[in-house]
CSV table of C-alpha atoms in Angstrom, one decimal:
chain,number,residue,atom,x,y,z
A,1,MET,CA,21.8,-2.7,-58.6
A,2,ILE,CA,20.8,-3.1,-54.9
A,3,ASP,CA,19.1,-6.4,-54.2
A,4,LEU,CA,16.9,-6.7,-51.2
A,5,SER,CA,15.1,-9.9,-52.2
A,6,GLY,CA,14.2,-12.0,-49.3
A,7,LYS,CA,14.4,-9.1,-46.9
A,8,ARG,CA,11.3,-8.4,-44.8
A,9,LEU,CA,10.4,-4.7,-44.3
A,10,TYR,CA,8.6,-3.1,-41.4
A,11,MET,CA,7.6,0.6,-41.2
A,12,VAL,CA,7.0,2.8,-38.2
A,13,GLY,CA,5.2,6.0,-39.1
A,14,GLN,CA,3.5,6.9,-42.3
A,15,ASP,CA,3.8,9.9,-44.6
A,16,ARG,CA,4.7,10.6,-48.2
A,17,VAL,CA,8.4,10.0,-47.7
A,18,MET,CA,7.8,6.7,-46.0
A,19,SER,CA,5.6,5.6,-48.9
A,20,ALA,CA,8.3,6.5,-51.3
A,21,ILE,CA,10.8,4.5,-49.3
A,22,VAL,CA,8.5,1.4,-49.3
A,23,THR,CA,8.0,1.7,-53.0
A,24,ARG,CA,11.8,1.9,-53.6
A,25,MET,CA,12.5,-1.0,-51.3
A,26,LEU,CA,9.8,-3.2,-52.8
A,27,SER,CA,11.2,-2.5,-56.3
A,28,ALA,CA,14.6,-3.7,-55.0
A,29,GLY,CA,12.9,-7.0,-54.0
A,30,ALA,CA,12.0,-6.5,-50.3
A,31,SER,CA,8.6,-7.7,-49.0
A,32,PHE,CA,6.3,-5.6,-46.9
A,33,GLN,CA,5.9,-7.2,-43.4
A,34,GLY,CA,3.8,-4.5,-41.7
A,35,MET,CA,3.7,-1.2,-40.0
A,36,MET,CA,2.8,0.6,-36.9
A,37,THR,CA,1.9,4.1,-35.9
A,38,LEU,CA,4.0,6.6,-34.1
A,39,HIS,CA,1.6,9.5,-34.1
A,40,PRO,CA,-0.7,10.1,-32.3
A,41,THR,CA,0.5,7.2,-30.2
A,42,LEU,CA,3.1,4.5,-30.5
A,43,GLY,CA,1.5,1.3,-31.8
A,44,LYS,CA,2.4,-2.3,-31.2
A,45,LEU,CA,4.6,-4.5,-33.4
A,46,GLU,CA,1.9,-7.1,-34.0
A,47,THR,CA,4.1,-9.4,-35.9
A,48,ASP,CA,5.9,-12.6,-34.8
A,49,ASP,CA,7.7,-12.9,-38.1
A,50,VAL,CA,11.3,-11.9,-38.7
A,51,ILE,CA,12.0,-8.3,-39.5
A,52,ASP,CA,15.1,-7.7,-41.5
A,53,ILE,CA,14.7,-4.0,-42.2
A,54,ALA,CA,12.8,-1.4,-40.1
A,55,VAL,CA,12.4,2.2,-41.1
A,56,ILE,CA,11.2,4.6,-38.5
A,57,SER,CA,10.0,8.1,-39.2
A,58,ALA,CA,11.1,10.9,-36.9
A,59,ARG,CA,9.5,13.7,-39.0
A,60,TRP,CA,7.2,15.4,-36.6
A,61,ALA,CA,6.6,19.0,-37.3
A,62,TYR,CA,3.6,20.8,-35.8
A,63,GLN,CA,1.5,23.2,-37.7
A,64,GLY,CA,3.8,26.2,-38.2
A,65,ALA,CA,6.8,24.3,-36.9
A,66,SER,CA,9.0,27.2,-37.9
A,67,LYS,CA,8.5,29.8,-35.2
A,68,PRO,CA,10.8,31.8,-32.9
A,69,PHE,CA,11.7,30.1,-29.6
A,70,LEU,CA,10.0,32.8,-27.6
A,71,ASP,CA,6.7,32.1,-29.4
A,72,THR,CA,6.8,28.3,-28.8
A,73,PHE,CA,4.6,26.7,-26.3
A,74,VAL,CA,5.7,24.1,-23.8
A,75,SER,CA,2.9,21.8,-25.2
A,76,GLU,CA,4.7,22.0,-28.5
A,77,TRP,CA,8.0,21.0,-26.9
A,78,ARG,CA,6.3,18.2,-25.1
A,79,GLU,CA,4.7,16.9,-28.3
A,80,GLY,CA,7.8,17.4,-30.4
A,81,PHE,CA,10.0,15.4,-28.0
A,82,ALA,CA,7.3,12.8,-27.4
A,83,ILE,CA,7.1,12.0,-31.1
A,84,ASN,CA,10.5,12.8,-32.6
A,85,PHE,CA,12.5,11.4,-29.6
A,86,GLU,CA,10.7,9.3,-27.0
A,87,ARG,CA,8.5,7.3,-29.4
A,88,VAL,CA,11.2,6.8,-31.9
A,89,VAL,CA,13.6,5.6,-29.2
A,90,LEU,CA,11.0,3.2,-27.8
A,91,ALA,CA,10.0,1.9,-31.3
A,92,ALA,CA,13.7,1.3,-32.1
A,93,GLN,CA,14.2,-0.5,-28.8
A,94,MET,CA,11.1,-2.6,-29.4
A,95,ILE,CA,12.3,-3.6,-32.9
A,96,ALA,CA,15.8,-4.2,-31.7
A,97,LYS,CA,14.5,-6.6,-29.0
A,98,HIS,CA,12.4,-8.3,-31.7
A,99,MET,CA,15.5,-8.8,-33.9
A,100,ILE,CA,17.6,-10.0,-31.0
A,101,ASP,CA,15.0,-12.5,-29.9
A,102,ARG,CA,14.9,-13.9,-33.4
A,103,GLN,CA,18.7,-13.6,-33.9
A,104,THR,CA,18.1,-11.4,-36.9
A,105,PRO,CA,21.1,-9.3,-38.0
A,106,GLY,CA,18.6,-6.6,-38.9
A,107,ARG,CA,18.9,-3.0,-40.1
A,108,ILE,CA,17.2,-0.1,-38.4
A,109,ILE,CA,17.0,3.1,-40.4
A,110,ILE,CA,15.6,6.3,-38.9
A,111,ILE,CA,14.5,9.2,-41.1
A,112,SER,CA,15.2,12.5,-39.5
A,113,SER,CA,16.1,16.1,-40.4
A,114,VAL,CA,19.2,18.2,-41.0
A,115,ALA,CA,17.7,20.5,-38.4
A,116,GLY,CA,19.3,18.3,-35.9
A,117,LEU,CA,22.8,18.8,-37.3
A,118,LYS,CA,23.1,22.6,-36.9
A,119,PRO,CA,21.0,25.3,-35.4
A,120,TYR,CA,18.5,27.0,-37.6
A,121,ARG,CA,16.6,30.1,-36.7
A,122,SER,CA,13.0,29.3,-35.7
A,123,LEU,CA,13.5,25.5,-35.7
A,124,SER,CA,14.4,25.0,-32.0
A,125,VAL,CA,11.8,22.4,-31.3
A,126,VAL,CA,12.5,20.2,-34.3
A,127,GLY,CA,16.3,20.7,-34.1
A,128,THR,CA,16.6,20.0,-30.4
A,129,SER,CA,14.5,16.9,-30.5
A,130,ILE,CA,16.3,15.5,-33.5
A,131,ALA,CA,19.7,16.2,-32.0
A,132,ALA,CA,18.7,14.2,-28.9
A,133,LEU,CA,17.7,11.4,-31.2
A,134,HIS,CA,20.9,11.4,-33.2
A,135,ALA,CA,22.9,11.1,-30.0
A,136,ILE,CA,21.0,8.2,-28.7
A,137,VAL,CA,21.3,6.4,-32.0
A,138,ARG,CA,25.1,6.4,-31.6
A,139,VAL,CA,24.8,4.8,-28.2
A,140,ALA,CA,22.2,2.2,-29.5
A,141,ALA,CA,24.6,1.4,-32.4
A,142,VAL,CA,27.3,0.3,-29.9
A,143,ASP,CA,24.9,-1.8,-27.9
A,144,LEU,CA,23.3,-3.5,-30.9
A,145,GLY,CA,26.6,-4.1,-32.7
A,146,VAL,CA,27.2,-7.4,-30.8
A,147,HIS,CA,23.9,-8.6,-32.1
A,148,GLY,CA,24.8,-7.8,-35.7
A,149,ILE,CA,22.2,-5.1,-35.9
A,150,THR,CA,23.0,-1.8,-37.4
A,151,ILE,CA,21.1,1.4,-36.7
A,152,ASN,CA,21.6,4.5,-38.9
A,153,VAL,CA,20.0,7.8,-39.6
A,154,VAL,CA,19.1,9.5,-42.9
A,155,ALA,CA,18.8,13.2,-42.2
A,156,MET,CA,16.6,14.8,-44.8
A,157,GLY,CA,17.3,18.3,-46.0
A,158,GLN,CA,14.9,21.1,-46.8
A,159,PRO,CA,12.4,19.5,-49.2
A,160,ASN,CA,11.7,22.6,-51.3
A,161,LEU,CA,12.1,26.3,-51.5
A,162,MET,CA,9.6,29.1,-51.3
A,163,GLN,CA,8.5,30.2,-54.7
A,164,LYS,CA,10.4,33.5,-54.6
A,165,ARG,CA,13.6,31.6,-54.0
A,166,LYS,CA,13.2,29.1,-56.8
A,167,ALA,CA,15.4,31.2,-59.1
A,168,ASN,CA,18.4,30.8,-56.7
A,169,ILE,CA,18.3,27.0,-56.3
A,170,PRO,CA,22.1,26.6,-56.7
A,171,ASP,CA,22.6,29.0,-53.7
A,172,TYR,CA,20.7,26.6,-51.5
A,173,PHE,CA,21.4,23.3,-53.2
A,174,PRO,CA,25.0,23.0,-54.5
A,175,LEU,CA,23.8,19.9,-56.4
A,176,GLY,CA,21.4,22.0,-58.4
A,177,ARG,CA,17.9,20.8,-57.6
A,178,GLU,CA,15.5,20.4,-54.8
A,179,LEU,CA,15.2,17.2,-52.7
A,180,ALA,CA,13.2,14.3,-54.2
A,181,ASP,CA,11.7,11.5,-52.1
A,182,GLN,CA,13.6,9.1,-54.3
A,183,ASP,CA,16.9,10.5,-52.9
A,184,ILE,CA,15.8,9.3,-49.4
A,185,GLY,CA,14.6,5.9,-50.8
A,186,ASP,CA,18.0,5.4,-52.5
A,187,LEU,CA,20.1,5.8,-49.3
A,188,CYS,CA,17.6,3.7,-47.3
A,189,CYS,CA,18.0,0.9,-49.9
A,190,PHE,CA,21.8,1.1,-49.6
A,191,LEU,CA,21.7,1.1,-45.8
A,192,ALA,CA,19.4,-1.9,-45.9
A,193,SER,CA,21.6,-3.8,-48.3
A,194,ASP,CA,24.5,-6.2,-47.7
A,195,ALA,CA,26.8,-3.5,-49.0
A,196,ALA,CA,26.2,-1.5,-45.9
A,197,PHE,CA,27.1,-4.2,-43.4
A,198,TYR,CA,29.9,-2.2,-41.9
A,199,ILE,CA,28.0,1.1,-41.3
A,200,THR,CA,26.4,1.8,-38.0
A,201,GLY,CA,25.7,4.8,-35.8
A,202,ALA,CA,26.0,7.0,-38.9
A,203,ILE,CA,24.0,10.2,-39.3
A,204,ILE,CA,23.9,10.8,-43.1
A,205,PRO,CA,22.5,14.0,-44.5
A,206,VAL,CA,20.7,13.8,-47.8
A,207,ASP,CA,20.2,17.4,-48.7
A,208,GLY,CA,22.0,18.3,-51.9
A,209,GLY,CA,24.5,20.2,-49.9
A,210,TYR,CA,21.8,22.4,-48.3
A,211,SER,CA,23.1,22.2,-44.7
A,212,ILE,CA,26.6,23.2,-45.7
A,213,THR,CA,25.5,26.4,-47.5
A,214,LYS,CA,25.2,29.8,-45.9
A,215,ALA,CA,22.0,30.3,-47.9
A,216,GLY,CA,20.6,27.2,-46.4
A,217,ALA,CA,20.5,28.9,-43.0
A,218,ALA,CA,18.9,31.9,-44.5
A,219,THR,CA,15.9,30.1,-45.9
A,220,ILE,CA,14.7,29.4,-42.4
A,221,LYS,CA,14.7,33.1,-41.3
A,222,ARG,CA,11.4,34.8,-41.0
B,1,MET,CA,34.9,41.6,-8.7
B,2,ARG,CA,33.8,41.3,-12.3
B,3,LEU,CA,30.1,40.8,-11.6
B,4,ALA,CA,29.4,43.5,-9.0
B,5,GLY,CA,25.9,44.8,-9.3
B,6,LYS,CA,24.7,41.9,-11.4
B,7,VAL,CA,21.8,39.6,-10.3
B,8,ALA,CA,22.1,35.9,-11.2
B,9,LEU,CA,19.7,33.0,-10.8
B,10,VAL,CA,21.1,29.4,-10.6
B,11,THR,CA,18.7,26.4,-10.7
B,12,GLY,CA,19.5,23.1,-9.0
B,13,ALA,CA,21.8,24.7,-6.4
B,14,ALA,CA,20.7,23.4,-3.0
B,15,HIS,CA,23.0,20.5,-2.4
B,16,PRO,CA,26.4,21.5,-1.0
B,17,ARG,CA,28.1,19.2,-3.5
B,18,SER,CA,26.1,20.2,-6.5
B,19,ILE,CA,27.5,21.9,-9.6
B,20,GLY,CA,24.7,24.5,-9.2
B,21,TRP,CA,26.2,25.5,-5.8
B,22,GLY,CA,29.7,25.7,-7.3
B,23,ILE,CA,28.3,28.0,-9.9
B,24,ALA,CA,26.4,30.1,-7.4
B,25,LYS,CA,29.5,30.4,-5.2
B,26,ALA,CA,31.8,31.4,-8.1
B,27,LEU,CA,29.3,34.1,-9.3
B,28,ALA,CA,28.9,35.4,-5.7
B,29,ASP,CA,32.7,35.5,-5.3
B,30,GLU,CA,32.8,37.8,-8.3
B,31,GLY,CA,30.3,40.1,-6.7
B,32,ALA,CA,27.0,39.0,-8.1
B,33,ASP,CA,23.8,38.7,-6.0
B,34,VAL,CA,22.6,35.2,-6.5
B,35,VAL,CA,19.1,33.6,-6.3
B,36,ILE,CA,19.3,29.9,-5.8
B,37,ASN,CA,16.6,27.5,-6.7
B,38,ASP,CA,15.9,23.8,-6.3
B,39,VAL,CA,13.1,21.4,-6.1
B,40,ALA,CA,14.9,18.9,-3.9
B,41,HIS,CA,17.0,19.2,-0.8
B,42,LEU,CA,14.8,22.1,0.3
B,43,ASP,CA,16.1,21.9,3.9
B,44,GLU,CA,19.5,22.8,2.4
B,45,LEU,CA,18.3,25.6,0.1
B,46,GLU,CA,18.0,28.4,2.7
B,47,LYS,CA,21.4,27.4,4.2
B,48,ARG,CA,23.0,28.1,0.8
B,49,ALA,CA,21.3,31.5,0.6
B,50,GLU,CA,22.6,32.2,4.2
B,51,GLU,CA,26.2,31.3,3.0
B,52,LEU,CA,25.9,33.8,0.2
B,53,ARG,CA,24.5,36.5,2.5
B,54,ALA,CA,27.5,35.9,4.8
B,55,LEU,CA,29.7,36.9,1.8
B,56,GLY,CA,27.8,40.2,1.7
B,57,ARG,CA,25.6,39.4,-1.3
B,58,ARG,CA,21.9,39.6,-1.6
B,59,SER,CA,20.4,36.2,-2.0
B,60,LEU,CA,17.0,34.5,-2.3
B,61,ALA,CA,16.2,30.8,-1.9
B,62,ILE,CA,13.3,30.0,-4.1
B,63,ALA,CA,11.8,26.5,-4.2
B,64,ALA,CA,10.3,25.9,-7.7
B,65,ASP,CA,10.0,23.0,-10.2
B,66,VAL,CA,11.6,24.0,-13.5
B,67,THR,CA,9.3,21.7,-15.4
B,68,GLN,CA,6.3,23.9,-14.4
B,69,PRO,CA,6.1,27.1,-16.5
B,70,ASP,CA,4.0,28.9,-13.9
B,71,GLN,CA,6.4,28.2,-11.1
B,72,VAL,CA,9.4,29.4,-13.2
B,73,GLU,CA,7.6,32.5,-14.2
B,74,ALA,CA,6.8,33.3,-10.6
B,75,MET,CA,10.4,32.7,-9.6
B,76,ILE,CA,11.7,35.1,-12.3
B,77,ALA,CA,9.1,37.7,-11.4
B,78,ARG,CA,10.0,37.5,-7.7
B,79,THR,CA,13.7,37.8,-8.5
B,80,ALA,CA,13.1,41.0,-10.5
B,81,ALA,CA,10.7,42.4,-8.0
B,82,GLU,CA,13.0,41.8,-4.9
B,83,LEU,CA,16.4,42.2,-6.4
B,84,GLY,CA,15.5,44.8,-9.1
B,85,HIS,CA,16.6,43.0,-12.2
B,86,LEU,CA,18.0,39.7,-13.7
B,87,ASP,CA,21.2,39.7,-15.6
B,88,ILE,CA,22.5,36.1,-15.6
B,89,VAL,CA,20.6,32.9,-15.7
B,90,CYS,CA,22.3,29.5,-15.1
B,91,SER,CA,19.9,26.8,-16.1
B,92,ASN,CA,21.6,24.0,-14.3
B,93,ALA,CA,19.0,21.7,-12.9
B,94,GLY,CA,19.1,18.2,-14.4
B,95,ILE,CA,18.5,14.6,-13.7
B,96,ILE,CA,20.1,11.3,-14.8
B,97,ARG,CA,19.0,7.7,-14.9
B,98,TRP,CA,21.3,4.7,-15.5
B,99,GLU,CA,19.5,2.7,-18.2
B,100,PRO,CA,21.3,1.3,-21.2
B,101,PHE,CA,19.4,1.6,-24.5
B,102,LEU,CA,17.7,-1.8,-24.3
B,103,ASP,CA,16.5,-1.1,-20.7
B,104,ILE,CA,15.2,2.4,-21.2
B,105,THR,CA,11.7,2.8,-19.6
B,106,PRO,CA,9.1,5.2,-20.9
B,107,LYS,CA,8.7,6.7,-17.5
B,108,ASN,CA,12.4,7.6,-17.0
B,109,LEU,CA,12.6,8.7,-20.7
B,110,GLN,CA,9.9,11.2,-20.2
B,111,ALA,CA,11.2,12.3,-16.8
B,112,ILE,CA,14.6,13.1,-18.1
B,113,VAL,CA,13.2,15.0,-21.1
B,114,ASN,CA,10.9,17.0,-18.7
B,115,VAL,CA,13.8,18.3,-16.6
B,116,ASN,CA,16.7,18.4,-19.0
B,117,VAL,CA,14.9,19.8,-22.0
B,118,LEU,CA,11.6,21.3,-20.9
B,119,GLY,CA,13.1,22.7,-17.8
B,120,ASN,CA,15.6,24.6,-19.9
B,121,VAL,CA,12.8,25.8,-22.2
B,122,ASN,CA,10.9,27.2,-19.3
B,123,ILE,CA,13.8,28.9,-17.7
B,124,CYS,CA,15.2,30.3,-20.9
B,125,GLN,CA,11.8,31.6,-22.1
B,126,SER,CA,10.9,33.3,-18.8
B,127,ALA,CA,14.4,34.7,-18.3
B,128,ALA,CA,14.8,36.0,-21.9
B,129,ARG,CA,11.4,37.7,-21.7
B,130,GLN,CA,12.5,39.4,-18.5
B,131,MET,CA,15.9,40.4,-20.0
B,132,ILE,CA,14.2,41.8,-23.1
B,133,LYS,CA,11.9,43.8,-20.9
B,134,GLN,CA,14.9,45.3,-19.0
B,135,GLY,CA,16.5,46.2,-22.3
B,136,ASN,CA,20.1,45.7,-21.2
B,137,GLY,CA,20.8,42.3,-22.7
B,138,GLY,CA,21.7,39.3,-20.6
B,139,ARG,CA,23.5,36.1,-20.2
B,140,ILE,CA,22.1,32.6,-20.3
B,141,ILE,CA,24.4,29.7,-19.4
B,142,ILE,CA,23.1,26.1,-19.6
B,143,THR,CA,24.8,23.2,-17.8
B,144,SER,CA,25.1,20.4,-20.3
B,145,SER,CA,27.7,17.7,-20.0
B,146,VAL,CA,30.8,16.1,-21.5
B,147,GLN,CA,28.1,13.8,-22.9
B,148,SER,CA,27.1,16.6,-25.3
B,149,ASP,CA,30.2,15.5,-27.2
B,150,ILE,CA,30.5,11.8,-26.3
B,151,GLN,CA,27.7,9.7,-25.0
B,152,PHE,CA,28.1,6.9,-22.5
B,153,PRO,CA,26.3,3.5,-23.0
B,154,VAL,CA,24.9,3.5,-19.4
B,155,THR,CA,23.1,6.9,-19.8
B,156,PRO,CA,21.8,7.2,-23.3
B,157,VAL,CA,18.8,9.3,-22.6
B,158,TYR,CA,20.7,11.8,-20.4
B,159,GLY,CA,23.4,11.9,-23.1
B,160,GLY,CA,20.8,12.5,-25.8
B,161,THR,CA,19.3,15.5,-23.9
B,162,LYS,CA,22.7,16.9,-23.3
B,163,ALA,CA,23.9,16.5,-27.0
B,164,ALA,CA,20.6,18.2,-27.9
B,165,MET,CA,21.8,21.3,-26.1
B,166,HIS,CA,24.3,22.1,-28.9
B,167,ILE,CA,21.3,22.7,-31.2
B,168,PHE,CA,19.1,24.3,-28.5
B,169,VAL,CA,21.8,26.7,-27.4
B,170,GLY,CA,22.6,27.5,-31.1
B,171,CYS,CA,19.0,28.3,-31.9
B,172,LEU,CA,18.6,30.5,-28.9
B,173,ALA,CA,21.9,32.3,-29.5
B,174,LEU,CA,20.8,33.0,-33.1
B,175,GLU,CA,17.4,34.3,-32.1
B,176,LEU,CA,18.3,36.2,-29.0
B,177,ALA,CA,21.4,37.9,-30.4
B,178,GLU,CA,19.3,40.9,-31.5
B,179,HIS,CA,18.5,41.5,-27.8
B,180,ASN,CA,22.1,41.3,-26.8
B,181,ILE,CA,21.4,38.1,-24.8
B,182,THR,CA,24.2,35.5,-25.1
B,183,VAL,CA,23.5,31.9,-24.7
B,184,ASN,CA,26.2,29.4,-24.0
B,185,HIS,CA,26.7,26.0,-22.3
B,186,ILE,CA,29.3,24.2,-20.2
B,187,GLY,CA,30.1,20.5,-20.4
B,188,PRO,CA,31.2,19.1,-17.0
B,189,GLY,CA,33.0,15.8,-17.2
B,190,TYR,CA,33.6,13.7,-14.1
B,191,VAL,CA,32.6,15.8,-11.1
B,192,GLU,CA,32.1,14.1,-7.8
B,193,SER,CA,28.8,15.9,-7.4
B,194,ALA,CA,25.7,14.8,-5.7
B,195,LEU,CA,24.3,13.7,-9.1
B,196,ASN,CA,26.8,10.8,-9.2
B,197,ASP,CA,26.1,9.5,-5.7
B,198,VAL,CA,23.8,6.8,-7.0
B,199,SER,CA,25.8,5.9,-10.1
B,200,PRO,CA,25.9,2.1,-10.2
B,201,GLU,CA,29.3,2.4,-11.8
B,202,LEU,CA,30.8,4.5,-9.0
B,203,GLN,CA,29.9,2.6,-5.8
B,204,THR,CA,33.3,1.3,-4.8
B,205,PRO,CA,36.6,3.2,-4.0
B,206,GLU,CA,38.2,1.2,-6.8
B,207,ALA,CA,35.6,2.3,-9.3
B,208,ILE,CA,36.0,5.9,-8.3
B,209,GLU,CA,39.8,5.7,-8.5
B,210,ASN,CA,39.5,4.2,-12.0
B,211,GLN,CA,37.2,7.0,-13.0
B,212,ARG,CA,39.7,9.5,-11.7
B,213,ARG,CA,42.5,7.8,-13.6
B,214,ALA,CA,40.6,8.1,-16.8
B,215,VAL,CA,40.9,11.9,-16.6
B,216,PRO,CA,44.1,12.8,-18.5
B,217,LEU,CA,44.6,16.1,-16.6
B,218,GLY,CA,45.7,15.4,-13.0
B,219,HIS,CA,43.8,12.1,-12.7
B,220,ARG,CA,41.2,13.8,-10.6
B,221,ALA,CA,37.6,14.8,-10.7
B,222,GLY,CA,36.6,18.3,-11.5
B,223,THR,CA,35.1,20.4,-8.8
B,224,PRO,CA,31.8,22.2,-8.9
B,225,TYR,CA,33.6,25.5,-8.3
B,226,GLU,CA,35.7,24.9,-11.5
B,227,MET,CA,32.5,24.6,-13.4
B,228,GLY,CA,31.4,27.9,-11.9
B,229,ARG,CA,34.6,29.6,-13.0
B,230,ALA,CA,33.7,28.9,-16.7
B,231,VAL,CA,30.3,30.3,-16.0
B,232,VAL,CA,31.9,33.5,-14.7
B,233,TYR,CA,33.7,33.7,-18.0
B,234,PHE,CA,30.5,33.6,-20.0
B,235,ALA,CA,28.7,35.9,-17.5
B,236,SER,CA,31.4,38.6,-17.3
B,237,SER,CA,32.6,41.2,-19.8
B,238,ASP,CA,35.2,38.7,-20.9
B,239,GLY,CA,32.3,36.8,-22.6
B,240,ASP,CA,30.8,39.9,-24.4
B,241,TYR,CA,31.5,38.5,-27.9
B,242,VAL,CA,30.8,34.8,-27.1
B,243,THR,CA,27.5,33.2,-28.0
B,244,GLY,CA,26.3,29.7,-29.0
B,245,ALA,CA,29.6,28.4,-27.6
B,246,PHE,CA,30.4,25.2,-25.6
B,247,ILE,CA,33.2,24.8,-23.1
B,248,ARG,CA,34.0,21.2,-22.2
B,249,LEU,CA,35.2,21.1,-18.6
B,250,ASP,CA,36.4,17.6,-18.2
B,251,GLY,CA,40.2,17.5,-17.8
B,252,GLY,CA,40.4,16.0,-21.3
B,253,LEU,CA,38.1,13.0,-20.4
B,254,ALA,CA,36.3,13.2,-23.8
B,255,LEU,CA,39.7,12.9,-25.6
B,256,GLY,CA,39.8,9.3,-24.6
B,257,LYS,CA,42.2,7.2,-22.7
B,258,GLU,CA,45.8,8.2,-22.7
């Protein structure tokens, strides 16, 4: 059983998955320290207290995020990069400085998408912005290591399939079922725990095997 | 002359020591007519076009900011109008800032994204639309970096935008394949190009020599022209079956120290 008692948790960004992560971490004994927004703008930390665990959501997807490259607007690229990349980088930097100032060997966990791991048709904005983020996390991990701070990424898979494909779940998810928010919360808890002390700069897909299937690529096709 | 009759556009090609100019020269040496573009060093831009014309090629020097979609569109339209068509696009313009992770400023963060990502988006969209209209396929080659594969601590944002090109190029390759447009990218390593002139790490002869020694192959920097030769591969019939690919051009730098 993972024990996070005494750990103070801070969240950046808010959505259903983030709520599930908080619930899971609180049940493991963590205490909720606060949160700030990422969208529409990057908020302020507004806490002087120690932060042991920070979870940042890089899960921007505009209305109809799945569209062919030639149909995308520059405004969508601007917004996608602003939210998935620029604000996440600045939030992680802000939190890292907060941890360094207080000499906290903290844990920074970023929630992203497997769209940043391989190219998917019609997901160029999300995939490109997330890939940029993944790269910078590895650099950050090197620089933060000397402060005892780890930074890792949980790359979420496809949450669920279209109704007509439900009969073929094993083709898409070798592990036999669709992604549950709990799956993300579980890895976050592990990464936040003492057991994960030696892990940093890692990009870990939690997708039931989705991103390593051929069918996984096919779901994104129009 | 593997590119005779082809029309190419190269962005970021004004400076005589730029990778863009190395690419333009290599394409022209294979017979292509080459439009060169830049937003800086504009006094140099027309000189480069003259050098290409001296080789017997047609050339246009077009000043345009790749971060501005309307300027990019006008540049592509002018290329097609004056040179007849557009077959090869080298989206090469890029910027770099030396700021480690904890020192990244919002201003530079956005500036790098604007050029290194949105610039490629604008060029690739306009160029692909033109190529689709022509109906004969086309070649898109993006200049990324050795930092697509290994990122350096002094330039994390630059490295991030370059690593992102693996996914960007892959997505475009998938989506534009049906139009017979190939999309590939090259990864220059240590090139003694104008981009590195202000590198805080390369300001002394000793530092430059150390950087050269870190390159396993020949202990030397790559040349812009060598980058251009790989672009010729993607652009010529040799590259007919190649899309979504990356060629690291770094003398083995990314492999690590010997």
